[in-house]
Amino acid sequence: MLIAPPLALYVHMPWCVRKCPYCDFNSHAAPSQLPQRQYIAALLDDLEQDLDAVAGRALDSIFFGGGTPSLFSPEAIDELLTGVRVRLACKADLEVTLETNPGTVEHGSFAGYRAAGVTRVSLGAQSFDERQLHALGRIHGAGDIHRAVDELISAGIDNFNLDLMYALPGQSVAQAIDDVRAALALQPAHLSHYQLTLEPGTAFYHRPPALPDQDTSWDMQNACQETLAAHGYEQYEVSAYARAGRQCRHNLNYWRFGDYIGIGAGAHGKLTDVERGCIVRTARQRQPREYLRCTGAARVTERRVVAVAELPFEFMLNALRLRAGFAIGELESRTGLAVTVVEPMLAAASARGLLSREGDRWAPTALGRQFLNDLQAMFLPEPDVPPTASAAARDIVKGIASS
């Protein structure tokens, strides 16, 4: 039986100082005068469109992603959070994450963000190697990362994540480990460690740098995982590591197929309609200028019921990224499907050594984690089912995995 899962709010802030050559997210170079007040007003107006669908439910987390949300002042973030609390109930221990870059030119006072209600910060460090930061088009240096962390601690925010990439241009295994060690020296609560990939539509895709080969990249991943584990950071998701009790609740909600309202230019959402017995995907106007020009329902470009045949893949696309996998009850309550629907696929994946079962839980094996795309693909709908939702789900997951 379909049961309403935990609820989160994703807020997309689409501007950054400069577009990085590897980035395929919906981000745009900021205008000289950022329309902060106008955009905050638009976000709150946008939120109104989904209030009826989540009536009586309380938010468990809020995530400001981008772009670079810290281009917005603490006052603007406070205005948005105040407006959210007026419209929606929020849990007492609400997790509020703000993505930011280490360059001091981009962020306001971390103490100001904390006063506004931010409880967690995700810093886009990417590397501590000055040469690599330059190759990646970053506007900060390694010293800026250290200064940003010092400011966070001074502001009383010890729950912070560092984004770190590996398999960078010309990078060796030893250099990848050096980056991880530099990050660990700052004692983050959480570390996102993910491979640089060449995405269509990016500058790197059209002018690709020389990246490490697949075997070297795999060696980097394993060596960095061992280093992180030795320092007490548990890998709980493909690219996410955390100290005990410091997993990102917002992202865990995604991986567990929870619900989330998505507001802002290009934001996606997923909401469970228990009465109708279905799951609804939403999307907003992608271009910031068009998003600001529209009002009300015109900002919502898509509101679509996910086909029943696509639910196994959409669930597994998320749940199988978790090392702990999923419980049968989670599958049934969050998709409304009986486990019998996926039992043949589970059995086939188990026979290939990609999945293992312990009690009522299924989880990827070491081999399944290594060939995760192949494992997830085993749950795709039959060829005669249009792949629209599946393609959209992949895009959403890709964005979550690198935040």
Short mmCIF file of C-alpha atoms in Angstrom, two decimals:
data_model
loop_
_atom_site.label_atom_id
_atom_site.label_comp_id
_atom_site.label_asym_id
_atom_site.label_seq_id
_atom_site.Cartn_x
_atom_site.Cartn_y
_atom_site.Cartn_z
CA MET A 1 0.00 0.00 0.00
CA LEU A 2 1.27 3.46 -0.94
CA ILE A 3 2.21 5.55 2.13
CA ALA A 4 3.34 9.18 2.13
CA PRO A 5 7.11 9.21 2.85
CA PRO A 6 9.14 12.00 4.51
CA LEU A 7 8.92 15.38 2.75
CA ALA A 8 11.75 17.71 1.74
CA LEU A 9 12.08 20.99 -0.15
CA TYR A 10 14.66 21.64 -2.85
CA VAL A 11 15.31 25.29 -3.78
CA HIS A 12 17.26 25.93 -6.98
CA MET A 13 19.34 29.12 -7.17
CA PRO A 14 20.52 29.19 -10.79
CA TRP A 15 23.31 31.79 -10.79
CA CYS A 16 27.05 31.52 -10.19
CA VAL A 17 30.01 33.84 -10.68
CA ARG A 18 31.30 31.82 -13.63
CA LYS A 19 30.22 28.63 -15.38
CA CYS A 20 32.72 25.81 -14.81
CA PRO A 21 33.78 23.89 -17.95
CA TYR A 22 32.65 20.52 -16.55
CA CYS A 23 29.24 21.66 -15.24
CA ASP A 24 26.04 20.59 -17.00
CA PHE A 25 23.67 21.76 -14.26
CA ASN A 26 21.12 24.50 -14.84
CA SER A 27 23.47 27.29 -13.84
CA HIS A 28 24.13 30.68 -15.44
CA ALA A 29 26.66 33.46 -14.99
CA ALA A 30 25.13 36.00 -12.63
CA PRO A 31 24.11 39.43 -13.95
CA SER A 32 25.82 42.49 -12.49
CA GLN A 33 22.71 43.11 -10.38
CA LEU A 34 21.36 39.85 -9.02
CA PRO A 35 17.52 40.02 -8.75
CA GLN A 36 17.49 38.72 -5.19
CA ARG A 37 14.20 40.13 -3.92
CA GLN A 38 12.39 39.35 -7.16
CA TYR A 39 13.65 35.77 -7.18
CA ILE A 40 12.78 35.15 -3.52
CA ALA A 41 9.25 36.44 -4.17
CA ALA A 42 9.00 34.15 -7.21
CA LEU A 43 10.16 31.15 -5.17
CA LEU A 44 7.48 31.71 -2.54
CA ASP A 45 4.85 32.15 -5.24
CA ASP A 46 6.12 28.95 -6.84
CA LEU A 47 5.84 27.08 -3.54
CA GLU A 48 2.13 27.88 -3.42
CA GLN A 49 1.57 25.59 -6.41
CA ASP A 50 2.30 22.43 -4.41
CA LEU A 51 0.83 23.30 -1.02
CA ASP A 52 -2.46 21.48 -1.60
CA ALA A 53 -0.55 18.33 -2.57
CA VAL A 54 1.35 18.26 0.75
CA ALA A 55 -1.36 19.50 3.11
CA GLY A 56 -0.88 18.31 6.67
CA ARG A 57 2.73 17.18 6.13
CA ALA A 58 5.86 18.67 7.71
CA LEU A 59 9.21 19.36 6.07
CA ASP A 60 12.13 17.24 7.22
CA SER A 61 14.82 19.11 5.27
CA ILE A 62 15.50 22.02 2.92
CA PHE A 63 18.36 22.13 0.42
CA PHE A 64 19.55 25.24 -1.43
CA GLY A 65 21.32 24.05 -4.57
CA GLY A 66 22.59 25.73 -7.68
CA GLY A 67 24.34 27.51 -9.18
CA THR A 68 25.81 29.09 -6.12
CA PRO A 69 23.10 29.82 -3.54
CA SER A 70 25.54 31.81 -1.41
CA LEU A 71 25.44 34.56 -4.01
CA PHE A 72 22.22 35.41 -2.18
CA SER A 73 22.66 37.39 1.01
CA PRO A 74 21.83 35.99 4.46
CA GLU A 75 18.92 38.43 4.51
CA ALA A 76 17.50 36.94 1.29
CA ILE A 77 17.88 33.39 2.64
CA ASP A 78 16.18 34.47 5.87
CA GLU A 79 13.28 35.97 3.91
CA LEU A 80 12.82 32.74 1.97
CA LEU A 81 13.00 30.50 5.05
CA THR A 82 10.59 32.73 6.93
CA GLY A 83 8.16 32.52 4.02
CA VAL A 84 8.47 28.73 3.90
CA ARG A 85 7.70 28.42 7.61
CA VAL A 86 4.60 30.57 7.19
CA ARG A 87 3.31 28.22 4.50
CA LEU A 88 4.48 24.80 5.69
CA ALA A 89 4.97 23.02 8.99
CA CYS A 90 8.64 22.24 9.67
CA LYS A 91 10.06 19.62 11.99
CA ALA A 92 11.84 20.91 15.09
CA ASP A 93 15.16 19.44 13.93
CA LEU A 94 14.79 20.69 10.33
CA GLU A 95 18.01 20.22 8.35
CA VAL A 96 18.75 23.24 6.12
CA THR A 97 21.70 22.89 3.74
CA LEU A 98 23.26 25.75 1.77
CA GLU A 99 25.64 25.03 -1.10
CA THR A 100 28.48 27.52 -1.34
CA ASN A 101 31.85 27.96 -2.97
CA PRO A 102 34.96 28.75 -0.91
CA GLY A 103 35.78 32.01 -2.71
CA THR A 104 35.10 34.87 -0.30
CA VAL A 105 33.76 36.97 -3.17
CA GLU A 106 30.71 34.70 -3.30
CA HIS A 107 29.39 34.26 0.20
CA GLY A 108 28.07 36.48 2.92
CA SER A 109 28.64 35.99 6.61
CA PHE A 110 28.25 32.36 7.64
CA ALA A 111 27.05 33.64 10.99
CA GLY A 112 24.32 35.46 9.08
CA TYR A 113 23.30 32.29 7.25
CA ARG A 114 23.24 30.39 10.53
CA ALA A 115 21.04 33.07 12.11
CA ALA A 116 18.69 32.75 9.11
CA GLY A 117 18.23 29.05 9.83
CA VAL A 118 20.97 27.28 7.86
CA THR A 119 22.20 24.26 9.84
CA ARG A 120 24.50 22.63 7.28
CA VAL A 121 26.84 23.93 4.56
CA SER A 122 28.20 22.13 1.51
CA LEU A 123 31.48 23.65 0.25
CA GLY A 124 32.45 23.06 -3.38
CA ALA A 125 36.16 22.49 -2.77
CA GLN A 126 36.66 20.02 -5.70
CA SER A 127 40.46 19.86 -5.17
CA PHE A 128 43.26 21.26 -3.04
CA ASP A 129 45.72 21.22 -5.96
CA GLU A 130 46.12 24.75 -7.36
CA ARG A 131 46.89 23.41 -10.82
CA GLN A 132 43.75 21.31 -10.84
CA LEU A 133 41.58 24.15 -9.53
CA HIS A 134 42.81 26.27 -12.44
CA ALA A 135 42.13 23.46 -14.94
CA LEU A 136 38.61 23.07 -13.53
CA GLY A 137 37.89 26.76 -13.98
CA ARG A 138 37.37 27.33 -10.26
CA ILE A 139 37.64 30.90 -8.94
CA HIS A 140 39.08 29.88 -5.57
CA GLY A 141 42.39 28.54 -4.32
CA ALA A 142 43.24 25.99 -1.63
CA GLY A 143 43.74 28.81 0.88
CA ASP A 144 40.15 29.95 0.33
CA ILE A 145 38.90 26.48 1.34
CA HIS A 146 40.78 26.69 4.63
CA ARG A 147 39.52 30.20 5.31
CA ALA A 148 35.92 29.22 4.54
CA VAL A 149 36.10 26.29 6.96
CA ASP A 150 37.57 28.56 9.65
CA GLU A 151 34.63 30.94 9.12
CA LEU A 152 32.15 28.08 9.33
CA ILE A 153 33.56 26.86 12.63
CA SER A 154 33.63 30.41 14.01
CA ALA A 155 29.97 30.76 13.06
CA GLY A 156 29.10 27.59 14.96
CA ILE A 157 28.47 25.44 11.87
CA ASP A 158 30.42 22.22 12.33
CA ASN A 159 28.05 20.18 10.18
CA PHE A 160 29.61 20.80 6.79
CA ASN A 161 30.34 18.80 3.64
CA LEU A 162 33.28 19.12 1.29
CA ASP A 163 32.73 18.29 -2.39
CA LEU A 164 35.81 16.60 -3.84
CA MET A 165 36.38 15.22 -7.34
CA TYR A 166 38.82 12.61 -8.57
CA ALA A 167 40.02 11.37 -11.97
CA LEU A 168 40.95 14.95 -12.79
CA PRO A 169 43.08 15.92 -15.82
CA GLY A 170 46.47 14.22 -15.51
CA GLN A 171 45.80 13.19 -11.91
CA SER A 172 47.64 10.23 -10.38
CA VAL A 173 46.37 7.89 -7.68
CA ALA A 174 48.80 9.47 -5.20
CA GLN A 175 47.51 12.95 -6.02
CA ALA A 176 43.90 11.84 -5.56
CA ILE A 177 44.79 10.48 -2.11
CA ASP A 178 46.58 13.74 -1.29
CA ASP A 179 43.36 15.63 -2.01
CA VAL A 180 41.41 13.35 0.32
CA ARG A 181 44.00 13.76 3.07
CA ALA A 182 43.89 17.54 2.68
CA ALA A 183 40.13 17.44 3.03
CA LEU A 184 40.28 15.18 6.10
CA ALA A 185 42.65 17.60 7.80
CA LEU A 186 39.75 20.08 7.92
CA GLN A 187 37.59 17.48 9.75
CA PRO A 188 34.38 17.79 7.72
CA ALA A 189 31.30 15.99 9.02
CA HIS A 190 30.62 14.73 5.49
CA LEU A 191 32.53 14.31 2.25
CA SER A 192 31.13 13.92 -1.27
CA HIS A 193 33.74 12.18 -3.43
CA TYR A 194 32.82 11.72 -7.06
CA GLN A 195 34.46 11.13 -10.41
CA LEU A 196 34.81 13.90 -12.99
CA THR A 197 32.85 12.91 -16.06
CA LEU A 198 32.51 14.60 -19.45
CA GLU A 199 28.87 15.58 -19.82
CA PRO A 200 27.29 16.56 -23.17
CA GLY A 201 26.85 20.28 -23.61
CA THR A 202 29.81 21.26 -21.43
CA ALA A 203 33.04 22.93 -22.49
CA PHE A 204 35.02 19.86 -21.39
CA TYR A 205 32.83 17.63 -23.55
CA HIS A 206 33.61 19.66 -26.67
CA ARG A 207 37.29 20.19 -25.75
CA PRO A 208 38.05 17.17 -23.56
CA PRO A 209 41.10 17.27 -21.32
CA ALA A 210 43.28 14.17 -20.88
CA LEU A 211 41.63 12.21 -18.07
CA PRO A 212 42.90 9.08 -16.30
CA ASP A 213 41.82 5.80 -17.90
CA GLN A 214 39.11 3.62 -16.40
CA ASP A 215 41.48 1.29 -14.52
CA THR A 216 43.37 4.20 -12.94
CA SER A 217 40.10 5.87 -11.97
CA TRP A 218 38.95 2.65 -10.32
CA ASP A 219 42.25 2.43 -8.42
CA MET A 220 41.75 6.03 -7.26
CA GLN A 221 38.26 5.29 -6.01
CA ASN A 222 39.35 2.23 -4.05
CA ALA A 223 42.43 3.90 -2.55
CA CYS A 224 40.44 6.97 -1.50
CA GLN A 225 37.69 4.79 -0.02
CA GLU A 226 40.28 2.98 2.10
CA THR A 227 41.75 6.29 3.28
CA LEU A 228 38.33 7.63 4.24
CA ALA A 229 37.36 4.44 6.04
CA ALA A 230 40.62 4.48 8.00
CA HIS A 231 39.68 7.95 9.28
CA GLY A 232 36.18 6.97 10.39
CA TYR A 233 34.15 8.07 7.36
CA GLU A 234 31.54 5.49 6.40
CA GLN A 235 30.53 5.22 2.76
CA TYR A 236 26.74 5.10 2.92
CA GLU A 237 26.07 5.96 -0.73
CA VAL A 238 28.06 5.67 -3.96
CA SER A 239 29.71 9.08 -3.60
CA ALA A 240 28.87 10.03 0.01
CA TYR A 241 30.93 9.47 3.16
CA ALA A 242 30.11 10.64 6.65
CA ARG A 243 31.09 10.44 10.27
CA ALA A 244 28.65 8.56 12.49
CA GLY A 245 25.28 10.31 12.58
CA ARG A 246 26.30 12.96 10.02
CA GLN A 247 24.74 11.58 6.85
CA CYS A 248 22.91 14.18 4.76
CA ARG A 249 19.24 13.67 5.65
CA HIS A 250 18.05 15.53 2.57
CA ASN A 251 19.98 13.32 0.16
CA LEU A 252 19.07 10.18 2.10
CA ASN A 253 15.45 11.12 1.48
CA TYR A 254 16.14 11.11 -2.27
CA TRP A 255 17.88 7.71 -2.17
CA ARG A 256 15.05 6.23 -0.10
CA PHE A 257 12.52 7.44 -2.67
CA GLY A 258 11.08 10.09 -0.39
CA ASP A 259 9.04 13.10 -1.51
CA TYR A 260 10.35 16.55 -2.29
CA ILE A 261 8.90 19.81 -3.55
CA GLY A 262 11.16 21.41 -6.14
CA ILE A 263 10.99 25.19 -6.59
CA GLY A 264 13.15 27.54 -8.62
CA ALA A 265 14.29 27.67 -12.22
CA GLY A 266 14.54 24.15 -13.62
CA ALA A 267 13.75 22.45 -10.29
CA HIS A 268 12.24 18.96 -10.28
CA GLY A 269 9.92 17.51 -7.64
CA LYS A 270 8.39 14.18 -6.66
CA LEU A 271 5.17 13.93 -4.65
CA THR A 272 3.12 10.95 -3.52
CA ASP A 273 -0.64 11.21 -3.99
CA VAL A 274 -1.95 8.61 -1.56
CA GLU A 275 -5.62 9.23 -2.40
CA ARG A 276 -5.09 8.62 -6.11
CA GLY A 277 -2.51 5.90 -5.47
CA CYS A 278 0.17 7.43 -7.69
CA ILE A 279 3.48 9.30 -7.74
CA VAL A 280 3.67 12.67 -9.50
CA ARG A 281 6.77 14.23 -11.03
CA THR A 282 6.97 18.01 -11.47
CA ALA A 283 9.31 20.41 -13.27
CA ARG A 284 9.65 24.19 -13.40
CA GLN A 285 10.55 26.69 -16.11
CA ARG A 286 14.26 26.14 -16.77
CA GLN A 287 15.47 29.56 -17.90
CA PRO A 288 15.78 32.07 -15.02
CA ARG A 289 14.49 34.97 -17.12
CA GLU A 290 11.39 33.03 -18.17
CA TYR A 291 10.90 31.72 -14.65
CA LEU A 292 10.86 35.28 -13.29
CA ARG A 293 8.55 36.47 -16.06
CA CYS A 294 5.91 33.84 -15.30
CA THR A 295 3.55 33.76 -12.34
CA GLY A 296 1.73 31.03 -10.47
CA ALA A 297 0.96 27.82 -12.33
CA ALA A 298 2.73 29.06 -15.47
CA ARG A 299 6.06 28.30 -13.76
CA VAL A 300 5.15 24.60 -13.63
CA THR A 301 6.07 23.11 -17.01
CA GLU A 302 5.35 19.50 -16.11
CA ARG A 303 3.10 17.63 -13.71
CA ARG A 304 3.05 13.98 -14.70
CA VAL A 305 2.00 10.71 -13.09
CA VAL A 306 4.82 8.15 -13.19
CA ALA A 307 3.74 5.06 -15.11
CA VAL A 308 3.40 1.98 -12.91
CA ALA A 309 5.74 0.06 -15.23
CA GLU A 310 8.49 2.61 -14.55
CA LEU A 311 8.27 2.56 -10.76
CA PRO A 312 10.65 -0.40 -10.21
CA PHE A 313 13.42 1.33 -12.14
CA GLU A 314 12.81 4.73 -10.55
CA PHE A 315 12.93 3.18 -7.07
CA MET A 316 16.05 1.10 -7.79
CA LEU A 317 17.82 3.97 -9.52
CA ASN A 318 17.85 5.61 -6.10
CA ALA A 319 17.81 2.81 -3.52
CA LEU A 320 20.61 0.76 -5.06
CA ARG A 321 23.03 3.67 -4.64
CA LEU A 322 22.86 3.03 -0.89
CA ARG A 323 25.28 0.45 0.51
CA ALA A 324 22.50 -0.66 2.87
CA GLY A 325 20.11 -1.09 -0.03
CA PHE A 326 16.42 -1.24 0.83
CA ALA A 327 13.86 -3.19 2.84
CA ILE A 328 10.96 -4.91 1.10
CA GLY A 329 8.55 -2.78 3.14
CA GLU A 330 10.17 0.41 1.81
CA LEU A 331 9.72 -0.75 -1.78
CA GLU A 332 6.06 -1.58 -1.21
CA SER A 333 5.10 1.52 0.80
CA ARG A 334 6.93 3.99 -1.44
CA THR A 335 5.90 2.63 -4.82
CA GLY A 336 2.60 0.93 -3.97
CA LEU A 337 3.90 -2.20 -5.73
CA ALA A 338 3.87 -5.72 -4.34
CA VAL A 339 7.34 -7.23 -4.08
CA THR A 340 6.19 -9.99 -6.45
CA VAL A 341 6.46 -7.44 -9.29
CA VAL A 342 10.25 -7.22 -8.92
CA GLU A 343 11.03 -10.69 -7.58
CA PRO A 344 12.13 -12.04 -11.00
CA MET A 345 14.52 -9.10 -11.41
CA LEU A 346 15.85 -9.48 -7.86
CA ALA A 347 16.44 -13.17 -8.44
CA ALA A 348 18.25 -12.51 -11.73
CA ALA A 349 20.49 -9.85 -10.13
CA SER A 350 21.22 -12.18 -7.23
CA ALA A 351 22.14 -15.01 -9.60
CA ARG A 352 24.68 -12.72 -11.27
CA GLY A 353 26.20 -11.84 -7.92
CA LEU A 354 25.06 -8.21 -8.08
CA LEU A 355 22.59 -8.28 -5.18
CA SER A 356 22.54 -10.01 -1.82
CA ARG A 357 19.72 -10.56 0.65
CA GLU A 358 19.80 -10.49 4.44
CA GLY A 359 16.42 -10.90 6.11
CA ASP A 360 14.02 -8.48 4.41
CA ARG A 361 16.80 -6.28 3.00
CA TRP A 362 18.37 -6.34 -0.45
CA ALA A 363 21.71 -4.58 -1.03
CA PRO A 364 24.26 -4.33 -3.84
CA THR A 365 27.29 -6.58 -3.48
CA ALA A 366 30.79 -5.26 -4.09
CA LEU A 367 30.39 -6.46 -7.68
CA GLY A 368 26.98 -4.77 -7.89
CA ARG A 369 28.48 -1.47 -6.73
CA GLN A 370 31.21 -1.78 -9.34
CA PHE A 371 28.66 -2.40 -12.12
CA LEU A 372 25.86 -0.29 -10.69
CA ASN A 373 24.53 0.95 -14.03
CA ASP A 374 24.15 -2.63 -15.24
CA LEU A 375 22.39 -3.57 -12.01
CA GLN A 376 19.96 -0.65 -12.19
CA ALA A 377 19.24 -1.35 -15.86
CA MET A 378 17.87 -4.78 -14.93
CA PHE A 379 14.81 -2.98 -13.53
CA LEU A 380 14.04 -0.94 -16.64
CA PRO A 381 10.52 -1.28 -18.05
CA GLU A 382 9.81 -3.41 -21.08
CA PRO A 383 10.87 -1.83 -24.43
CA ASP A 384 7.29 -0.95 -25.38
CA VAL A 385 6.99 1.41 -22.41
CA PRO A 386 7.99 5.00 -23.29
CA PRO A 387 11.24 5.81 -21.42
CA THR A 388 10.30 9.43 -20.64
CA ALA A 389 10.19 9.12 -16.86
CA SER A 390 13.24 6.89 -16.70
CA ALA A 391 15.35 9.42 -18.59
CA ALA A 392 14.14 12.24 -16.36
CA ALA A 393 14.88 10.18 -13.26
CA ARG A 394 18.47 9.59 -14.40
CA ASP A 395 18.99 13.35 -14.82
CA ILE A 396 17.64 14.03 -11.35
CA VAL A 397 19.83 11.36 -9.73
CA LYS A 398 22.92 12.65 -11.49
CA GLY A 399 22.37 16.07 -9.95
CA ILE A 400 21.79 14.71 -6.47
CA ALA A 401 24.89 12.50 -6.59
CA SER A 402 27.24 15.43 -7.02
CA SER A 403 25.85 17.68 -4.33
#
